[in-house]
Short mmCIF file of C-alpha atoms and ligand atoms in Angstrom, two decimals:
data_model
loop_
_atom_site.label_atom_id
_atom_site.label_comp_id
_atom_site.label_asym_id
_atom_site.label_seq_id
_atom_site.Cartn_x
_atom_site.Cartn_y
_atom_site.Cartn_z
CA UNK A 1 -14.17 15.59 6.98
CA UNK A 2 -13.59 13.90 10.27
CA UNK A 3 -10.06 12.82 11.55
CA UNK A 4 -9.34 10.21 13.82
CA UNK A 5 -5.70 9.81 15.42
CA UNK A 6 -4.97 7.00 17.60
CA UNK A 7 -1.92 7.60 19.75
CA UNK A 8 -0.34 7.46 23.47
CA UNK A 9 0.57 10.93 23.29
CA UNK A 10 -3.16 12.70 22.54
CA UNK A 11 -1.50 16.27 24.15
CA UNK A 12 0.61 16.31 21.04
CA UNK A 13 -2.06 17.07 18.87
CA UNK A 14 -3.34 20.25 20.94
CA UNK A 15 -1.24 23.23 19.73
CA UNK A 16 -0.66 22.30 15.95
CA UNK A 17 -4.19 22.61 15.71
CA UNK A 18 -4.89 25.49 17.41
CA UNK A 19 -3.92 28.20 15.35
CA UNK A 20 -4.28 30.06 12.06
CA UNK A 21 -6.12 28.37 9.27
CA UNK A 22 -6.88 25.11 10.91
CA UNK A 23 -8.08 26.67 13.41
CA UNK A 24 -10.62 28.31 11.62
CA UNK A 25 -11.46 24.89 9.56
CA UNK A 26 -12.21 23.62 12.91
CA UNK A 27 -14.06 26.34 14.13
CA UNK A 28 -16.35 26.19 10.42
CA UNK A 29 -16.68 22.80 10.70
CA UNK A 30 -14.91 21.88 7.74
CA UNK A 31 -13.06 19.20 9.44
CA UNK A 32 -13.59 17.92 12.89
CA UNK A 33 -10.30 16.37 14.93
CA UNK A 34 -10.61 13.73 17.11
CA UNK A 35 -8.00 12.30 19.31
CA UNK A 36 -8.27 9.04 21.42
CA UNK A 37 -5.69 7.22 23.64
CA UNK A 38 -4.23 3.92 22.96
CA UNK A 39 -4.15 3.37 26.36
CA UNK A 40 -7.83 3.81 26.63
CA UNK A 41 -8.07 0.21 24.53
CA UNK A 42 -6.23 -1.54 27.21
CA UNK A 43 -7.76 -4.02 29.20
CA UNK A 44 -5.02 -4.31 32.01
CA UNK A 45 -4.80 -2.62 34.98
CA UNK A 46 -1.21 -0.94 34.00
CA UNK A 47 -2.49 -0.02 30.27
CA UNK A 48 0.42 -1.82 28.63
CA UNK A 49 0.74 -0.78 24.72
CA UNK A 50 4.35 -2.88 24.09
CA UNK A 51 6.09 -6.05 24.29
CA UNK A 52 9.09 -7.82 23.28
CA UNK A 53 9.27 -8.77 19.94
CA UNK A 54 9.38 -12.02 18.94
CA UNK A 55 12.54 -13.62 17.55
CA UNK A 56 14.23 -11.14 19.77
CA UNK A 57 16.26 -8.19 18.76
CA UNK A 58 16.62 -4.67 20.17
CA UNK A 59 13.20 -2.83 20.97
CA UNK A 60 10.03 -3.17 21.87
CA UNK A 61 6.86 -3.78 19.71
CA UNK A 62 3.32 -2.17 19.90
CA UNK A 63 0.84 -5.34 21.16
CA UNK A 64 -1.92 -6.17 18.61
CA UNK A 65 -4.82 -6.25 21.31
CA UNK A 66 -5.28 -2.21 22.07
CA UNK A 67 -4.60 -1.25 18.16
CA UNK A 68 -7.31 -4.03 16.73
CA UNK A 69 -9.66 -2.73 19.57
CA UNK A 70 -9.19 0.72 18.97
CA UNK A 71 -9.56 0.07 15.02
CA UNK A 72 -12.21 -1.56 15.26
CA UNK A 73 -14.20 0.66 17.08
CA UNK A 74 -13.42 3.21 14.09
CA UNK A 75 -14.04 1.04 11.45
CA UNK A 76 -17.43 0.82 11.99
CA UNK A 77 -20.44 0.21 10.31
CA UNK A 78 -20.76 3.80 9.36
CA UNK A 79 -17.13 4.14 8.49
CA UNK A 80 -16.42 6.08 5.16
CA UNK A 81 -13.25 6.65 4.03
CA UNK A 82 -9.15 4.64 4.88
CA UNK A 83 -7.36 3.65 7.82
CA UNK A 84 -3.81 4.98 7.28
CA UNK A 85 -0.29 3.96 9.19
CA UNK A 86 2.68 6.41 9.27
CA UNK A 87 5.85 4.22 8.99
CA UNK A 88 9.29 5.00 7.31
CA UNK A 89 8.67 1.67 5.20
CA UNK A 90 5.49 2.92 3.51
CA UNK A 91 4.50 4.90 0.47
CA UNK A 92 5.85 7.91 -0.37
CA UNK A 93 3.20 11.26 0.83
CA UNK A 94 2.89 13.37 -1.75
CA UNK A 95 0.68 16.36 -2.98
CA UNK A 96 -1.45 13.70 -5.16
CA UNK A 97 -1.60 11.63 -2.31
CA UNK A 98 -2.80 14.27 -0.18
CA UNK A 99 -5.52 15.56 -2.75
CA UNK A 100 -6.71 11.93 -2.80
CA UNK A 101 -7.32 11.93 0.78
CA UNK A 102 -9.08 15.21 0.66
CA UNK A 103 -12.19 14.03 -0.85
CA UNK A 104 -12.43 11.11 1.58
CA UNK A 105 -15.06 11.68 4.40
CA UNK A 106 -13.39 10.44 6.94
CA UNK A 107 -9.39 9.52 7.89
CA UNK A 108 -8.30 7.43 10.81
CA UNK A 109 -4.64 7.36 11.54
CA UNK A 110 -2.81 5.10 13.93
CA UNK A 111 -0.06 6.96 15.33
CA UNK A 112 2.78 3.81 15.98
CA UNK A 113 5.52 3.96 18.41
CA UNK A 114 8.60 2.15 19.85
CA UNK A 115 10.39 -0.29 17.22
CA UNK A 116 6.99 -0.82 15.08
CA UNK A 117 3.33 -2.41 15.57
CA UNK A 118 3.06 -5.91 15.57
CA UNK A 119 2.27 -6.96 11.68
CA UNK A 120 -1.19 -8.41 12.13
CA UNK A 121 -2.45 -4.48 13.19
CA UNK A 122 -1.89 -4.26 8.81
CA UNK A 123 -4.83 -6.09 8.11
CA UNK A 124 -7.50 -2.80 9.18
CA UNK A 125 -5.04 -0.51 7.79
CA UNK A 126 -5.77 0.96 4.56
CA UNK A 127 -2.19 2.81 3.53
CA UNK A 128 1.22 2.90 5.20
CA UNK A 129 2.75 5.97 4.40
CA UNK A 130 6.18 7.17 4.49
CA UNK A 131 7.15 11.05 5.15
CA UNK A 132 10.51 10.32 3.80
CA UNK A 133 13.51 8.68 4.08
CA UNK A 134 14.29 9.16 7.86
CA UNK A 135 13.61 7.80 10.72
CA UNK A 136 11.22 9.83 13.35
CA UNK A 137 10.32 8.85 16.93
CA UNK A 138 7.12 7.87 16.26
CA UNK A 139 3.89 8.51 13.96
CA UNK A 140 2.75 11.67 15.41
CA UNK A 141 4.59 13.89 13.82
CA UNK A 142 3.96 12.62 10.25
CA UNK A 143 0.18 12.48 11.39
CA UNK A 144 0.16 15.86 11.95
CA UNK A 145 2.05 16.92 8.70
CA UNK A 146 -0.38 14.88 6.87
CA UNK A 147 -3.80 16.48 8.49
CA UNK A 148 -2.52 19.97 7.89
CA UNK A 149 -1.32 18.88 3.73
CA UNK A 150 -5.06 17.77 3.52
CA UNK A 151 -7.54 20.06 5.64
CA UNK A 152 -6.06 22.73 3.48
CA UNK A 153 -6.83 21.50 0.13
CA UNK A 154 -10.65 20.97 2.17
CA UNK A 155 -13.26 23.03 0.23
CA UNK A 156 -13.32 26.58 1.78
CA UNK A 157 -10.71 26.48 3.89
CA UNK A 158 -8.06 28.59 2.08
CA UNK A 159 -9.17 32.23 1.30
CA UNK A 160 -8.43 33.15 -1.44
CA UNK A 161 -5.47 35.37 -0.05
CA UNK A 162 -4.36 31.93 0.16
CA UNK A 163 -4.97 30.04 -2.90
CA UNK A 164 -4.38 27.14 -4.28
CA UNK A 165 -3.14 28.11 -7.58
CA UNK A 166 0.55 27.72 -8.79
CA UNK A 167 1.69 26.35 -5.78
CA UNK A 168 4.82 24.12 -5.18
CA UNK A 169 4.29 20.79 -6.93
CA UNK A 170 1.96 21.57 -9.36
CA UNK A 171 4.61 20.57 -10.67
CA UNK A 172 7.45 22.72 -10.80
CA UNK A 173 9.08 24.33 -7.72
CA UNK A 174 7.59 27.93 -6.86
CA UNK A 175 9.43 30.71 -8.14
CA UNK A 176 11.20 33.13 -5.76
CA UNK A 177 9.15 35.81 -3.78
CA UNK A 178 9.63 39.86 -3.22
CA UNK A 179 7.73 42.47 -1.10
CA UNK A 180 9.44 45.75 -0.08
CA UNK A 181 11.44 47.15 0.17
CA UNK A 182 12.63 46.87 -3.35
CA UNK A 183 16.18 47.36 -2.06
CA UNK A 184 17.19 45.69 1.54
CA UNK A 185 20.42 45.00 3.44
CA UNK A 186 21.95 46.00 -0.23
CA UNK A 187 19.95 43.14 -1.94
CA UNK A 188 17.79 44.04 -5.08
CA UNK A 189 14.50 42.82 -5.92
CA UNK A 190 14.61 41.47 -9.52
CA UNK A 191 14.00 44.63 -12.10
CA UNK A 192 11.26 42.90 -13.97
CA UNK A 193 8.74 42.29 -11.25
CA UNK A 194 9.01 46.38 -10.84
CA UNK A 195 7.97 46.96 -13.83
CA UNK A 196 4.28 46.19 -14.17
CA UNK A 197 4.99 44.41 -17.05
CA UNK A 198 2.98 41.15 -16.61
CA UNK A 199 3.62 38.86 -19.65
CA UNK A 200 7.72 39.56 -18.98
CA UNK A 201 6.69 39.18 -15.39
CA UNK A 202 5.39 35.60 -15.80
CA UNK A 203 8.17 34.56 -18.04
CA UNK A 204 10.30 35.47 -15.36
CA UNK A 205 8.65 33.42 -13.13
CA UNK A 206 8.76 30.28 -14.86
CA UNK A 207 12.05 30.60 -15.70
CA UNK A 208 12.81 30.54 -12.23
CA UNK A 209 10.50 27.99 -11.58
CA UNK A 210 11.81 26.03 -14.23
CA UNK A 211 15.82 26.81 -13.20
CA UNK A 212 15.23 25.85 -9.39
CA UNK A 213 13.73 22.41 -10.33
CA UNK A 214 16.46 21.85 -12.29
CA UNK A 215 18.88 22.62 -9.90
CA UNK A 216 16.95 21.04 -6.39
CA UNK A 217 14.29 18.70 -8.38
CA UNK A 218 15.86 17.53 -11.59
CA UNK A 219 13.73 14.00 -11.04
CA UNK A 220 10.30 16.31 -10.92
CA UNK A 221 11.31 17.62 -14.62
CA UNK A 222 9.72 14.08 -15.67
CA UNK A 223 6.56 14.76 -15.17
CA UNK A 224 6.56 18.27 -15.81
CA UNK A 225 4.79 19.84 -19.18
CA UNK A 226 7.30 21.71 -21.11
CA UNK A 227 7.06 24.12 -24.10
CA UNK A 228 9.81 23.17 -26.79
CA UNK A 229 12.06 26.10 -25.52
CA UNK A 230 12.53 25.10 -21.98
CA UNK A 231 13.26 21.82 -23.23
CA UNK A 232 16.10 23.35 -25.30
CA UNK A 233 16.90 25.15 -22.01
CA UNK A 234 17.13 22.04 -20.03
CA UNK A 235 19.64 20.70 -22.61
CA UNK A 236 21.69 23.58 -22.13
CA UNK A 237 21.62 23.52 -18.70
CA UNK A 238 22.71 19.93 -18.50
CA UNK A 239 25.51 20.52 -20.97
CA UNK A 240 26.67 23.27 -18.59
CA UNK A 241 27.02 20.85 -15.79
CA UNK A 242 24.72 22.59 -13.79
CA UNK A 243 26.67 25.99 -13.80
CA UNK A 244 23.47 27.99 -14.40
CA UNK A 245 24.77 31.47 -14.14
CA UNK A 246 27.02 30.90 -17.01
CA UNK A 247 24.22 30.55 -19.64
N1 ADE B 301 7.62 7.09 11.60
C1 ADE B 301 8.92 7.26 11.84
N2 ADE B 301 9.54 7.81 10.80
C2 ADE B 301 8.60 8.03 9.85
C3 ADE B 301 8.60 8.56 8.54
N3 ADE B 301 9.72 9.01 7.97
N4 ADE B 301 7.44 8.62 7.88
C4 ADE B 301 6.31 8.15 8.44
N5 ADE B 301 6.25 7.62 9.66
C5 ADE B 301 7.37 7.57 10.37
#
């Protein structure tokens, strides 16, 4: 996969992807990260990327000029894959989202700053994509949050000390982990995952699983497949007003 960011701040993106895993993605060529400057797209002597916005109001506004240059450039003829916008009024990024974008061959993302991007930049964007509901000084941030959610689901990248399966999202909350000691600072690991008992240890598990959601996630319990008995459970739960440790 190849990743284009567009910003003003290209040093951003040095460290983030300089260590650990993407590092090594990089380094097998499983995805290759290119940053360019805005301010390379000017055509004015004092590379100028904002301007007042019309109407008025407080802020400044990203100019149309440098952003349709620089996407233009990208969207070429060979272009394969979406143009996406980080902005707090986009859709939500999500694990689905994220798997969608991992079998795309190519993602360009426009990194905005200031109060916005003047509107007319939306016509060679693909997706504008919110992080969440808060507001964050500009789009490199959630650029970068979004490259790492994707290179990793990339083919190869994780080992397999790393997997994939039963993570977070998939679609309950992960269940609480141990290493030893099995007693620390007077805390106890849970009896059950001591006791090589695997079928006990995996009920465990999801019972966990199942309990955090409840308690952090209740909205993910939607779309979550339940057996018939942690339905019942769920009932419980709720009649207990949330007071889990009384059941
Ligand atoms: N830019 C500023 N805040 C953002 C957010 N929450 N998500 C995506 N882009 C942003």
């Amino acid at each position: 996969m190849i990743i284009d960011v567009v910003t003003i701040f290209p040093g951003m993106f040095d460290s983030p992807f300089a260590e650990s895993i993407i590092l090594r993605a990089r380094e097998k060529g499983q995805f290759q990260l290119r940053v360019h400057d805005l301010r390379d797209y000017c055509h004015d002597r004092h590379r100028v990327v904002d301007d007042y916005p019309y109407g008025g109001g407080a802020g400044m506004v990203m100019r149309p000029e440098p952003a349709f240059r620089a996407l233009q450039d990208l969207r070429d003829s060979s272009f394969s894959g979406e143009v996406l916008l980080p902005t707090p009024a986009g859709e939500p990024f999500t694990q689905v989202l994220a798997e969608k974008l991992s079998t795309l061959e190519q993602l360009v993302i426009f990194c905005p700053h200031y109060e916005g991007l003047d509107e007319r930049v939306s016509t060679l964007v693909d997706r504008e994509i919110s992080l969440g509901d808060y507001v964050l000084t500009g789009g490199e941030l959630p650029a970068m949050v979004m490259i790492d959610a994707v290179v990793r689901l990339l083919p190869g990248v994780l080992g397999s000390a790393e997997s994939l399966d039963e993570e977070s999202f998939s679609p309950l909350l992960e269940y609480p982990h141990y290493t030893r000691p099995a007693e620390f600072a007077g805390l106890k690991v849970p009896e059950v995952l001591l006791s090589g008992h695997h079928a006990r240890i995996n009920d465990w598990r999801r019972l966990q699983a199942l309990k955090r959601t409840f308690e952090r996630r209740p909205d993910l319990l939607a779309q979550a497949e339940l057996t018939a008995q942690e339905e019942d459970l769920l009932v419980q739960w709720r009649q207990h007003d949330n007071k889990l440790d009384e059941v």
